[in-house]
Coordinates of C-alpha atoms and ligand atoms in Angstrom, one line a residue:
Chain A
M1 CA 15.8 -17.9 20.0
D2 CA 18.9 -18.0 17.8
K3 CA 22.2 -16.6 19.1
D4 CA 22.2 -13.5 16.8
S5 CA 18.8 -12.3 17.8
E6 CA 19.6 -13.0 21.5
Q7 CA 22.8 -10.9 21.2
A8 CA 20.8 -8.1 19.5
L9 CA 18.3 -8.1 22.3
I10 CA 21.0 -8.1 25.0
N11 CA 22.7 -5.1 23.3
Q12 CA 19.4 -3.2 23.1
S13 CA 18.6 -4.1 26.7
A14 CA 22.0 -2.9 27.8
K15 CA 21.1 0.5 26.3
G16 CA 18.0 0.6 28.5
D17 CA 15.4 -0.8 26.1
A18 CA 12.8 -2.4 28.4
I19 CA 10.9 -3.9 25.5
A20 CA 13.9 -5.8 24.3
F21 CA 14.5 -7.0 27.8
R22 CA 11.0 -8.2 28.2
R23 CA 11.5 -10.4 25.2
L24 CA 14.5 -12.0 26.8
V25 CA 12.5 -12.5 30.0
E26 CA 9.6 -14.1 28.1
D27 CA 12.0 -16.4 26.4
S28 CA 13.9 -17.5 29.5
Q29 CA 11.6 -17.2 32.5
N30 CA 10.4 -20.9 32.4
F31 CA 13.9 -22.1 32.3
A32 CA 14.9 -19.8 35.2
L33 CA 11.9 -20.8 37.3
S34 CA 12.5 -24.5 36.7
I35 CA 16.1 -24.3 38.0
A36 CA 15.0 -22.3 41.1
Y37 CA 12.2 -24.7 41.8
K38 CA 14.4 -27.7 41.5
F39 CA 16.7 -26.2 44.2
L40 CA 13.9 -24.8 46.5
N41 CA 11.0 -27.2 45.9
N42 CA 8.7 -24.2 46.6
M43 CA 7.0 -22.2 43.8
A44 CA 6.6 -18.9 45.7
D45 CA 10.3 -18.8 46.8
A46 CA 11.4 -19.8 43.3
E47 CA 9.4 -16.9 41.8
D48 CA 11.1 -14.5 44.2
I49 CA 14.5 -15.8 43.4
V50 CA 13.8 -15.5 39.6
Q51 CA 12.7 -11.9 40.0
E52 CA 15.8 -11.1 42.0
A53 CA 18.0 -12.8 39.3
Y54 CA 16.5 -10.7 36.5
I55 CA 17.1 -7.5 38.5
R56 CA 20.8 -8.6 38.7
V57 CA 20.9 -9.4 35.0
W58 CA 19.4 -6.0 34.1
K59 CA 21.9 -4.2 36.3
N60 CA 24.9 -6.1 34.9
L61 CA 24.0 -6.2 31.2
H62 CA 27.0 -4.0 30.4
R63 CA 29.2 -6.7 31.8
Y64 CA 27.7 -9.5 29.8
D65 CA 30.3 -11.8 28.2
H66 CA 29.1 -12.6 24.7
D67 CA 30.9 -16.0 24.7
F68 CA 28.2 -17.4 26.9
R69 CA 24.6 -18.0 26.0
F70 CA 22.1 -15.8 27.9
K71 CA 20.5 -18.8 29.6
T72 CA 23.9 -20.1 30.9
W73 CA 24.5 -16.7 32.5
L74 CA 21.0 -16.6 33.9
G75 CA 21.4 -20.1 35.2
K76 CA 24.6 -19.1 37.0
I77 CA 22.9 -16.2 38.7
I78 CA 19.9 -18.3 39.7
T79 CA 22.2 -21.1 41.1
N80 CA 24.2 -18.7 43.1
L81 CA 21.1 -17.0 44.5
C82 CA 19.6 -20.4 45.4
L83 CA 22.8 -21.6 47.1
D84 CA 23.0 -18.4 49.1
T85 CA 19.3 -18.1 49.9
K86 CA 18.0 -17.7 53.4
K87 CA 14.6 -18.8 52.1
S88 CA 13.0 -21.1 54.6
S89 CA 12.1 -23.8 52.1
Y90 CA 15.7 -24.4 51.4
R91 CA 17.1 -23.9 54.9
K92 CA 14.5 -26.3 56.3
M93 CA 15.5 -28.9 53.7
L94 CA 19.1 -28.6 54.9
I95 CA 18.5 -29.0 58.6
N96 CA 15.6 -31.5 58.7
P97 CA 16.5 -35.1 58.6
V98 CA 14.3 -37.3 56.5
D99 CA 11.5 -38.8 58.4
V100 CA 10.0 -41.8 56.7
T101 CA 6.8 -41.8 58.7
T102 CA 5.8 -38.4 57.6
T103 CA 6.7 -38.8 54.0
Q104 CA 4.6 -41.8 53.1
S105 CA 1.4 -39.8 52.4
A106 CA 1.1 -40.8 48.7
S107 CA 1.1 -44.6 49.1
D108 CA -0.1 -47.0 51.7
A109 CA 1.0 -50.4 53.0
N110 CA -0.2 -52.5 50.1
E111 CA 1.7 -50.3 47.6
T112 CA 5.2 -50.7 48.9
G113 CA 6.2 -52.9 46.1
R114 CA 5.2 -50.4 43.5
Q115 CA 6.9 -47.3 42.4
L116 CA 6.4 -44.3 44.7
E117 CA 4.0 -41.6 43.5
H118 CA 5.8 -39.0 41.6
E119 CA 5.1 -36.2 44.1
E120 CA 6.4 -38.2 46.9
L121 CA 9.6 -39.1 45.0
K122 CA 10.2 -35.5 44.3
E123 CA 9.7 -34.6 47.9
I124 CA 12.0 -37.3 49.2
I125 CA 14.7 -36.5 46.6
H126 CA 14.6 -32.9 47.7
K127 CA 15.1 -33.9 51.3
L128 CA 17.8 -36.5 50.7
A129 CA 19.8 -34.0 48.6
A130 CA 20.4 -32.1 51.9
S131 CA 23.0 -34.7 52.9
L132 CA 25.1 -33.9 49.8
T133 CA 27.9 -31.3 49.9
E134 CA 27.0 -28.0 48.3
K135 CA 28.9 -28.8 45.1
Q136 CA 27.5 -32.3 44.8
R137 CA 24.0 -30.9 45.4
A138 CA 24.4 -28.2 42.8
V139 CA 25.8 -30.7 40.2
F140 CA 23.1 -33.2 40.9
I141 CA 20.3 -30.6 40.6
L142 CA 21.6 -29.0 37.4
R143 CA 22.6 -32.2 35.6
D144 CA 20.1 -34.8 36.8
L145 CA 17.0 -32.8 37.8
Q146 CA 17.3 -30.0 35.3
Q147 CA 19.2 -32.1 32.7
L148 CA 21.6 -29.3 31.5
E149 CA 24.5 -30.4 29.3
P150 CA 27.7 -31.2 31.2
D151 CA 29.6 -28.3 29.7
E152 CA 26.8 -25.9 30.7
V153 CA 26.9 -27.2 34.3
C154 CA 30.7 -26.7 34.2
T155 CA 30.3 -23.1 33.1
I156 CA 27.5 -22.4 35.6
L157 CA 29.5 -23.8 38.5
A158 CA 33.0 -22.7 37.3
M159 CA 34.1 -26.3 37.5
S160 CA 36.4 -28.5 35.3
A161 CA 35.0 -31.5 33.5
G162 CA 36.9 -33.9 35.7
N163 CA 35.6 -32.1 38.8
L164 CA 32.1 -32.3 37.5
K165 CA 32.4 -36.0 36.9
S166 CA 33.7 -36.7 40.4
N167 CA 31.0 -34.6 42.1
L168 CA 28.4 -36.2 40.0
Y169 CA 29.6 -39.7 40.8
Y170 CA 29.5 -39.1 44.5
A171 CA 26.2 -37.3 44.4
R172 CA 24.5 -40.1 42.4
M173 CA 26.0 -42.9 44.5
K174 CA 24.9 -41.2 47.7
M175 CA 21.4 -40.4 46.4
K176 CA 20.9 -43.9 45.1
N177 CA 21.9 -45.5 48.4
L178 CA 19.8 -43.1 50.5
L179 CA 16.8 -43.7 48.3
E180 CA 17.2 -47.4 48.6
E181 CA 17.5 -47.1 52.4
Y182 CA 14.3 -45.0 52.3
Y183 CA 12.4 -47.6 50.3
N184 CA 13.7 -50.4 52.6
E185 CA 12.7 -48.5 55.8
K186 CA 9.3 -47.8 54.4
K187 CA 8.8 -51.5 53.4
R188 CA 9.9 -52.5 56.9
L189 CA 7.4 -50.1 58.6
S190 CA 4.6 -51.3 56.4
M191 CA 5.2 -54.9 57.2
D192 CA 5.6 -54.4 60.9
P193 CA 2.2 -55.1 62.5
T194 CA 3.0 -53.1 65.6
H195 CA 3.4 -49.9 63.5
Chain B
M1 CA 40.7 -53.3 35.5
N2 CA 38.9 -54.3 38.7
C3 CA 35.1 -53.9 39.4
N4 CA 35.5 -50.6 41.3
H5 CA 36.7 -48.9 38.1
Y6 CA 33.5 -50.0 36.4
H7 CA 31.3 -48.9 39.3
N8 CA 32.6 -45.4 38.7
L9 CA 31.8 -45.7 35.0
M10 CA 28.2 -47.0 35.7
Y11 CA 27.3 -43.8 37.6
L12 CA 28.6 -41.7 34.8
K13 CA 27.1 -43.6 31.8
A14 CA 25.5 -40.5 30.3
E15 CA 28.8 -38.6 30.5
L16 CA 31.1 -41.4 29.2
S17 CA 33.3 -41.3 26.0
E18 CA 32.4 -43.9 23.4
Q19 CA 35.6 -45.8 24.4
D20 CA 34.7 -45.9 28.1
L21 CA 31.1 -46.9 27.3
L22 CA 32.4 -49.8 25.2
S23 CA 34.7 -51.1 27.9
L24 CA 31.9 -50.9 30.4
Q25 CA 29.6 -52.9 28.2
Q26 CA 32.3 -55.5 27.7
H27 CA 32.8 -55.8 31.4
L28 CA 29.1 -56.1 32.2
A29 CA 28.9 -59.0 29.7
T30 CA 31.2 -61.0 31.9
C31 CA 30.5 -59.8 35.5
T32 CA 27.2 -60.7 37.2
S33 CA 27.7 -58.5 40.3
C34 CA 28.4 -55.4 38.2
T35 CA 25.3 -56.2 36.0
Q36 CA 23.2 -56.3 39.1
L37 CA 24.5 -52.9 40.3
A38 CA 24.2 -51.5 36.8
S39 CA 20.5 -52.2 36.7
E40 CA 20.0 -50.6 40.1
V41 CA 21.8 -47.5 38.9
R42 CA 19.7 -47.5 35.7
L43 CA 16.5 -47.6 37.8
F44 CA 17.8 -44.7 40.0
Q45 CA 18.6 -42.7 36.9
E46 CA 15.1 -43.4 35.4
R47 CA 13.6 -42.1 38.6
M48 CA 15.6 -38.9 38.4
N49 CA 14.6 -38.5 34.7
S50 CA 10.9 -38.7 35.8
I51 CA 11.4 -35.8 38.1
A52 CA 13.4 -33.9 35.5
S53 CA 10.7 -34.4 32.9
Q54 CA 8.1 -32.7 35.0
E55 CA 7.5 -29.3 33.5
V56 CA 7.9 -26.3 35.8
K57 CA 6.2 -23.1 34.8
P58 CA 4.4 -20.2 36.4
T59 CA 0.7 -20.4 36.9
N60 CA 0.2 -17.3 34.8
A61 CA 3.1 -16.6 32.5
A62 CA 2.0 -13.1 31.4
A63 CA 1.5 -12.0 35.1
F64 CA 4.9 -13.5 36.0
T65 CA 6.6 -11.5 33.2
A66 CA 4.8 -8.4 34.3
S67 CA 5.9 -8.7 37.9
I68 CA 9.5 -9.3 36.8
M69 CA 9.4 -6.3 34.5
A70 CA 7.9 -4.1 37.2
A71 CA 10.7 -5.1 39.6
V72 CA 13.3 -4.5 36.9
Q73 CA 12.0 -1.1 35.9
A74 CA 11.7 0.0 39.5
Q75 CA 15.4 -0.3 39.6
K76 CA 15.6 2.3 36.9
S77 CA 13.4 4.8 38.7
G78 CA 14.5 3.8 42.2
T79 CA 11.1 2.8 43.4
T80 CA 11.8 -0.8 44.3
I81 CA 9.9 -0.6 47.6
H82 CA 6.8 0.9 45.9
V83 CA 6.8 -1.9 43.3
Q84 CA 7.3 -4.5 46.0
V85 CA 4.4 -3.2 47.9
M86 CA 2.3 -3.1 44.8
N87 CA 3.3 -6.7 44.0
W88 CA 2.5 -7.8 47.5
L89 CA -0.9 -6.0 47.3
Q90 CA -1.7 -7.6 44.0
K91 CA -1.0 -11.0 45.5
N92 CA -3.0 -10.3 48.6
I93 CA -5.7 -8.0 47.3
L94 CA -8.7 -10.3 47.8
R95 CA -7.7 -11.2 51.3
Y96 CA -7.2 -7.7 52.5
S97 CA -10.2 -6.2 50.8
L98 CA -12.3 -8.8 52.6
A99 CA -10.6 -8.0 55.8
T100 CA -11.3 -4.3 55.3
V101 CA -15.0 -5.0 54.6
S102 CA -15.2 -7.1 57.8
L103 CA -13.5 -4.4 59.8
F104 CA -16.0 -1.7 58.6
Q105 CA -18.9 -4.1 59.3
I106 CA -17.6 -4.5 62.9
I107 CA -17.4 -0.7 63.3
F108 CA -20.9 -0.2 62.0
F109 CA -22.4 -2.9 64.1
S110 CA -20.7 -1.6 67.2
I111 CA -22.0 1.9 66.6
E112 CA -25.5 0.6 65.9
F113 CA -25.4 -1.6 69.0
Q114 CA -24.2 1.3 71.1
N115 CA -27.1 3.5 69.9
T116 CA -29.7 0.8 70.3
R117 CA -28.4 -0.1 73.8
N118 CA -28.3 3.5 75.1
H119 CA -31.7 4.4 73.8
A120 CA -33.6 1.2 74.3
T121 CA -32.5 0.2 77.8
G122 CA -31.4 3.5 79.3
L123 CA -29.6 1.6 82.1
D124 CA -26.1 2.6 81.4
F125 CA -26.0 6.2 82.4
P126 CA -28.4 9.0 83.5
Q127 CA -30.7 9.9 80.7
S128 CA -32.1 13.3 79.7
N129 CA -35.8 13.8 80.1
A130 CA -36.4 13.7 76.4
E131 CA -34.7 10.3 76.3
V132 CA -36.8 8.9 79.2
I133 CA -40.0 10.0 77.5
L134 CA -38.9 8.5 74.2
D135 CA -38.0 5.2 75.9
S136 CA -41.3 5.0 77.8
E137 CA -43.2 5.7 74.6
M138 CA -41.2 3.0 72.8
I139 CA -42.4 0.5 75.4
H140 CA -46.0 1.5 75.8
D141 CA -47.0 3.0 72.4
N142 CA -49.3 1.4 69.9
P143 CA -48.1 -0.2 66.6
A144 CA -48.7 3.0 64.5
E145 CA -46.7 5.2 66.9
R146 CA -44.0 2.6 67.1
K147 CA -43.7 2.6 63.3
Q148 CA -43.4 6.4 63.3
H149 CA -40.7 6.3 66.0
T150 CA -38.8 3.7 64.3
S151 CA -38.7 5.7 61.1
G152 CA -37.6 8.7 63.2
F153 CA -34.7 6.7 64.7
A154 CA -33.7 5.5 61.3
A155 CA -33.7 9.1 59.9
C156 CA -31.5 10.3 62.7
K157 CA -29.1 7.4 62.7
T158 CA -25.8 8.0 60.9
P159 CA -22.7 5.9 61.5
F160 CA -20.5 8.5 63.3
M161 CA -23.1 10.7 65.0
E162 CA -22.5 11.9 68.5
R163 CA -25.0 10.7 71.1
L164 CA -26.0 14.2 71.9
A165 CA -26.5 15.2 68.3
Y166 CA -28.6 12.0 67.8
L167 CA -30.9 13.1 70.7
E168 CA -31.2 16.6 69.3
C169 CA -32.2 15.1 66.0
L170 CA -34.8 12.9 67.6
K171 CA -36.1 15.8 69.6
S172 CA -36.5 17.9 66.5
K173 CA -38.4 15.0 64.8
Y174 CA -40.8 14.6 67.7
S175 CA -41.0 18.1 69.3
S176 CA -44.0 18.9 67.0
T177 CA -45.8 15.6 67.6
S178 CA -45.2 13.4 70.7
L179 CA -43.1 15.6 73.0
Ligands
LIG201 ZN1 32.5 -56.4 37.8

């Protein structure tokens, strides 16, 4: 959707036009769901958050700042809701330490040299991200797992470009090291005959 | 510049200015320890890209839009709770309709069991004369009579009928013939 038709739909929606709003939803719901899912790693919780986000958007359309793209604004609301959520999938992720023995479902002992199955990697990344600070986690999810542009991430998190880079640097370094530790521990367990 | 400076740049390769990228490449050409780290960082970044490239979408896009719009429009009319209940019901409709059917079946079976037990055994409480006669006939009658009685029982049996009304019904069926 180009910027002009987007603005037109926002203006119509702000006047209470539900059909215009539906078109905005249809155009942005996958994007919204993807961000929420990358934070929560649970589809049902992500869907709830997205629904809540659209309610907020609808209620605040009159405050919409036309300098931003609609998706950036939506991304900001989703991110804030995810960081504040009491959803169990997210809280659990924050309090549970990573347990290598319960996370190796996808591959067995003779597969340690190979790349982890995609699902397992996703699962482990989600758990390891719990050890990041909130800012690092948000930056990492939006930039690396959702691949938003740096300036979009800055807008969503109200962060300067320098601040973004420093959070991103620490987040990536920590995640890389934790992931390597995880691989090594897994390798050790699979080679240990007593295990 | 020492190696630490370039470590920092390696992790931010996708965000670097052309100038920084060039200076990183020049350093990597001369430093083996940084080259090793750079390839690890690249592997890590590739793994993150593989997660990022996974498409996330609702199982049913139209239904998802509909549930969002229902929630949004409920805000207008102030019936959020109603819509939430409807959404919840929609999600769980199969489960709860099956549960309801099971519940009704349990009720029906208990009533039928109760009726059968009271009239067939007669051991639970004092019986009226009519019931004793009916029971004794049920035990000693011949197949033709048994069939007639069975149809009489079926005709009088309704799910919520009182025991007394049931007996009255049976009496009326048999008063002209057996009793
Ligand atoms: Zn170096």
